Coordinates of C-alpha atoms in Angstrom, one line a residue:
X46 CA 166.0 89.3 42.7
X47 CA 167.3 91.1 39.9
X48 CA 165.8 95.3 39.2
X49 CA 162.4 95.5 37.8
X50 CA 161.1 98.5 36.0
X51 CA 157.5 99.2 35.7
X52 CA 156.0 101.4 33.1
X53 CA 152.8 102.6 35.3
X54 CA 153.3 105.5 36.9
X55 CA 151.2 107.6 40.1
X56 CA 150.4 110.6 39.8
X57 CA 149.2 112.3 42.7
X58 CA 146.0 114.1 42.8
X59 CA 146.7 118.1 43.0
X60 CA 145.6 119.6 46.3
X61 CA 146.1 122.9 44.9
X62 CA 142.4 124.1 43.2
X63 CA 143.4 125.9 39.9
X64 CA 143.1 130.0 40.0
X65 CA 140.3 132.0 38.8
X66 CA 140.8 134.5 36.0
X67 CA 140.8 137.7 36.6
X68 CA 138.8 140.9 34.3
X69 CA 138.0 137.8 32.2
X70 CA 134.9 138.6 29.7
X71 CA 132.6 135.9 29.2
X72 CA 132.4 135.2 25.6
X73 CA 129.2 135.1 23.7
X74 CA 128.2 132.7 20.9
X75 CA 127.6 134.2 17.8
X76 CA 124.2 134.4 16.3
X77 CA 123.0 132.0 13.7
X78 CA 121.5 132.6 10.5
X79 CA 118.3 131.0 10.1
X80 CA 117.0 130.8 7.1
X81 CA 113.4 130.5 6.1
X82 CA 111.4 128.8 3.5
X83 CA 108.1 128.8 2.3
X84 CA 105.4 125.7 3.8
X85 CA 105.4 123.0 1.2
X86 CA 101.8 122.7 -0.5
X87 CA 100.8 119.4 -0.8
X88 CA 99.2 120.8 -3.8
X89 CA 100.4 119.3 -7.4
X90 CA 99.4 122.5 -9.1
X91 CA 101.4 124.6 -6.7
X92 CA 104.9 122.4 -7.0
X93 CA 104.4 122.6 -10.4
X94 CA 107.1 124.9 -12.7
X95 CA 105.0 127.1 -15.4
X96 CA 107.1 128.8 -18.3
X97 CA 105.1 131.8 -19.8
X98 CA 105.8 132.5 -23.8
X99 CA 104.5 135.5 -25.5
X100 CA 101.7 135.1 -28.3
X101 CA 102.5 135.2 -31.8
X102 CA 99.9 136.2 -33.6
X103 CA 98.1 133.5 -36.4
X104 CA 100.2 134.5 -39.8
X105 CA 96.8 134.6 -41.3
X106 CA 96.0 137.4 -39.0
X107 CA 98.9 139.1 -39.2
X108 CA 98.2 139.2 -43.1
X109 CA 95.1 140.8 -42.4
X110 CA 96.2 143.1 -40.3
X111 CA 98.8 144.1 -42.7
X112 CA 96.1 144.6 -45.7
X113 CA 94.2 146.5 -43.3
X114 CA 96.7 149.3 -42.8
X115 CA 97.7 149.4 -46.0
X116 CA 94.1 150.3 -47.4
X117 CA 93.7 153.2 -44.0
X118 CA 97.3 154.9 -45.7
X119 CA 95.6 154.4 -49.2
X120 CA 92.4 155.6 -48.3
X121 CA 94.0 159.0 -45.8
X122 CA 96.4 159.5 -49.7
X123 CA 93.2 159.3 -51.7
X124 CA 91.1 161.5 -49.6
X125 CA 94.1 163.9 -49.4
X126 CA 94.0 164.1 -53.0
X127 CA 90.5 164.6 -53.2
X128 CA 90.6 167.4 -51.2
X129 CA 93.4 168.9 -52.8
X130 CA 91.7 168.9 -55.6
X131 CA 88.8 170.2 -55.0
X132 CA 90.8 173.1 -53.0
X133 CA 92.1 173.9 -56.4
X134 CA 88.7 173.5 -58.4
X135 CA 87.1 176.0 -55.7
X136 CA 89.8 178.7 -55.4
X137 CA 91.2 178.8 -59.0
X138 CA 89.9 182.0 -60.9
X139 CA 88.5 181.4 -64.2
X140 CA 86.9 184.0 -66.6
X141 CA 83.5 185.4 -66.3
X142 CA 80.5 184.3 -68.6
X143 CA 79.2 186.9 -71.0
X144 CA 75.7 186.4 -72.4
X145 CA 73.8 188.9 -74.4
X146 CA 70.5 188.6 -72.9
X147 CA 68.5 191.4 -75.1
X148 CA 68.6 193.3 -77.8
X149 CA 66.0 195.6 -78.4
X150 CA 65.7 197.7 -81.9
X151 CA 65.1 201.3 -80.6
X152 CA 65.1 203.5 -84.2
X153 CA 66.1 202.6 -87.8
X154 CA 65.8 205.2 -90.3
X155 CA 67.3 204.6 -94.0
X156 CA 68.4 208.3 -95.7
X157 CA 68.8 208.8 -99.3
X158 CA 70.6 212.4 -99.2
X159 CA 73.0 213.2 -99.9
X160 CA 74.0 209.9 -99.8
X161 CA 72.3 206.5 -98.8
X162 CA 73.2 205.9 -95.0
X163 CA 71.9 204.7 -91.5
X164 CA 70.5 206.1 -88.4
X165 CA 70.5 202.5 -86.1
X166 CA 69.9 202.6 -82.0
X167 CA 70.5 199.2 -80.3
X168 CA 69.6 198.6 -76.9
X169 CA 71.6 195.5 -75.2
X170 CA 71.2 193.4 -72.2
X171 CA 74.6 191.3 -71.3
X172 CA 74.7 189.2 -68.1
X173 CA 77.7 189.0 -66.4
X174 CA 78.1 185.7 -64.4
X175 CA 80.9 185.2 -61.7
X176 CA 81.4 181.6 -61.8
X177 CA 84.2 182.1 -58.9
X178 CA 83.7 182.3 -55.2
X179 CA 85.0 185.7 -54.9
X180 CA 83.6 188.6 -55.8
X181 CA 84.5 189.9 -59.1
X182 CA 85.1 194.0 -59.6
X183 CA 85.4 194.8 -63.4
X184 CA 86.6 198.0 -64.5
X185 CA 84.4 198.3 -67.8
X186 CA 81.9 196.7 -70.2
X187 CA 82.9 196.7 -73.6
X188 CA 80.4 195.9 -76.4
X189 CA 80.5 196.6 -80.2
X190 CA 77.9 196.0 -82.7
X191 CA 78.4 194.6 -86.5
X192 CA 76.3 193.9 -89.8
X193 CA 77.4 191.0 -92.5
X194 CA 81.3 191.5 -91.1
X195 CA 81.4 195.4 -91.2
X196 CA 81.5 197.2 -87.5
X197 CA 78.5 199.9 -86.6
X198 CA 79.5 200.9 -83.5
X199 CA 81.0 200.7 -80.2
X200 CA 79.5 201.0 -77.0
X201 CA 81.1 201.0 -73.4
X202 CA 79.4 200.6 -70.1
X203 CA 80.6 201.9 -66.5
X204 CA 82.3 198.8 -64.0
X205 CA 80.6 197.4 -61.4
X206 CA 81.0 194.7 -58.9
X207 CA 79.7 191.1 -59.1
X208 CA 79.3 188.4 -56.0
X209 CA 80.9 185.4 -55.9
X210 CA 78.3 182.8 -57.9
X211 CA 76.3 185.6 -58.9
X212 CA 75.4 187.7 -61.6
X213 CA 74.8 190.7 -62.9
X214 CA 72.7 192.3 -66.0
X215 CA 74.6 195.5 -67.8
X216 CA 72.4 197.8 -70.0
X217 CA 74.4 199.3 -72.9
X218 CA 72.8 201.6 -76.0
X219 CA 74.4 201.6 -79.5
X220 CA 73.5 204.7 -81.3
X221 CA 74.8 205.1 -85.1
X222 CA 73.9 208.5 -86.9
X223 CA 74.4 208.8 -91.3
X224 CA 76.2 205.4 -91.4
X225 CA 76.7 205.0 -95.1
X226 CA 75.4 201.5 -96.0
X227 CA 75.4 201.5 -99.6
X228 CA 77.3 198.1 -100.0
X229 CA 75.0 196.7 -97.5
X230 CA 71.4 198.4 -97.7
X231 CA 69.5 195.8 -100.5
X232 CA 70.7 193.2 -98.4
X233 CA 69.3 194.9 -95.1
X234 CA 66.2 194.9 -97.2
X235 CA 66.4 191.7 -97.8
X236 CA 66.6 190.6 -94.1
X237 CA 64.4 192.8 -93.0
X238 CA 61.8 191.6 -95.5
X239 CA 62.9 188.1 -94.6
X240 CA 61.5 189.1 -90.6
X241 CA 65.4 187.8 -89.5
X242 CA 68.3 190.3 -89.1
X243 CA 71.8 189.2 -88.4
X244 CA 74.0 191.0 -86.1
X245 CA 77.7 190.2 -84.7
X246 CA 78.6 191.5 -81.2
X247 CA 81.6 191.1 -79.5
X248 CA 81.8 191.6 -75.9
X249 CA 84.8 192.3 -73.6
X250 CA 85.3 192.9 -70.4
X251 CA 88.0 193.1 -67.5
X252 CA 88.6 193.5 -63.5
X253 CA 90.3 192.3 -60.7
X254 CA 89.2 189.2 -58.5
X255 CA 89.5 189.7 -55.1
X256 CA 91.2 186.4 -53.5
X257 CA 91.9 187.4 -49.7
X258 CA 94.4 189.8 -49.6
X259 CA 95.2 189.2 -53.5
X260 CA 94.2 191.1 -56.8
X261 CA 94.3 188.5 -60.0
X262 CA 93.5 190.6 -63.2
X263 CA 90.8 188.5 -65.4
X264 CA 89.4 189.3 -68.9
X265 CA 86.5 188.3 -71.0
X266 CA 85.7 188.1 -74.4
X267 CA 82.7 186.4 -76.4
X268 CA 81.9 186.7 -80.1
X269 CA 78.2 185.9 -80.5
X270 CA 76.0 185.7 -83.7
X271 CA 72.4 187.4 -83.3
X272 CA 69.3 186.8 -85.5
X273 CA 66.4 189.7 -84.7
X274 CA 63.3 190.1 -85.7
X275 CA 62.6 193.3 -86.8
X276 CA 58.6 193.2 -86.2
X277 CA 58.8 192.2 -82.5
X278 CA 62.6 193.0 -81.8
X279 CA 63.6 189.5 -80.0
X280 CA 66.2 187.7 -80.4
X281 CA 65.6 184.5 -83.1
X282 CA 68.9 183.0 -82.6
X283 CA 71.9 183.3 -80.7
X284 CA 75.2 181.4 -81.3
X285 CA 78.1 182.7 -79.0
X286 CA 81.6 181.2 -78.2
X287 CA 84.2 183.1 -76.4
X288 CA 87.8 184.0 -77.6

């Protein structure tokens, strides 16, 4: 017969166990990640996805709101103001009133020698009024007495002190001695007669107003126009404006 090759092969089993490792470490799996999730709801309103806008205001409010602060800034100016200017009206000085109060005829004698003159005594009353809030320290009084434009005399008083809003009453005495009056005496008789006697009387007077730690000098001065009667020495008419 001819050769024949055969392609299966015998392998003999191996008698010979295999060898053990030696110092071999055992090799340990590596942990696994777990990861965890939350239980699913079988609620519809929990699985559902909300998105959360801000609120805009209504324009119409907004508008409103907008007037509204615009009158409180109006309103804070306008009361600002107000009280500035009231500040002002308080604590500006202004002059003291002068009022002649009284005038009382004392003596009038007429004398013929040697020449025709006047012996006159006056008594005044003038009211001084602080119309400031402070108090009002005036140095002098000042007060002189005329007949038909011609000057009889002149009479000044000591100073004083007057509160704030208050007032105070200043006696003064004119006494004129041998004033000649020749120009003058038919028409003295005449007003006498008449039971009206004009006199003109200017009145003056200055200080310092006391404004905290401040001294502001102030003056006064009133022109008035007096009508007496002789019989029962009041005053008929007064008309006074200052200067």
């Amino acid at each position: 017969f001819g050769s024949y090759t055969s392609d299966l092969f015998y392998q003999q089993p191996n008698k010979n166990p295999p060898k053990k490792l030696k110092n071999k470490k055992k090799m340990t799996p590596k942990p696994q990640a777990h990861i965890y999730s939350s239980v699913p709801s079988d609620d519809p309103i929990a699985q559902a996805n909300y998105v959360v806008l801000p609120a805009y205001p209504h324009p119409r409010h907004r508008n409103i709101h907008r007037i509204l602060r615009h009158l409180r800034r109006d309103l804070l100016f306008a009361f600002s103001l107000l009280l500035l200017c009231l500040s002002i009206f308080l604590l500006w000085p202004s002059d003291p009133d002068l009022q002649l109060v009284r005038v009382r005829l004392n003596h009038v004698q007429v004398r013929t020698l040697p020449s025709i003159s006047l012996d006159l005594s006056l008594s005044l009353t003038i009211k001084v009024r602080n119309r400031d809030l402070f108090s009002l320290d005036y140095d002098s009084l000042n007060v002189s007495v005329g007949y038909r434009g011609r000057e009889l005399g002149f009479v000044e008083s000591e100073g004083g002190t007057v509160k704030g809003r208050g007032a105070s009453y200043v006696g003064a005495t004119l006494v004129v001695d041998g004033l000649e009056v020749l120009h003058d005496f038919f028409y003295l008789i005449e007003d006498v007669a008449a039971g009206s006697v004009p006199f003109d009387t200017v009145s003056s007077v200055r200080g310092d107003l006391g404004l905290f730690f401040f001294k502001i000098p102030i003056q006064a001065k009133v022109s008035c126009e007096v009508h007496i009667n002789p019989v029962n020495q009041t005053i008929i008419h007064q008309n006074c404006y200052p200067e």
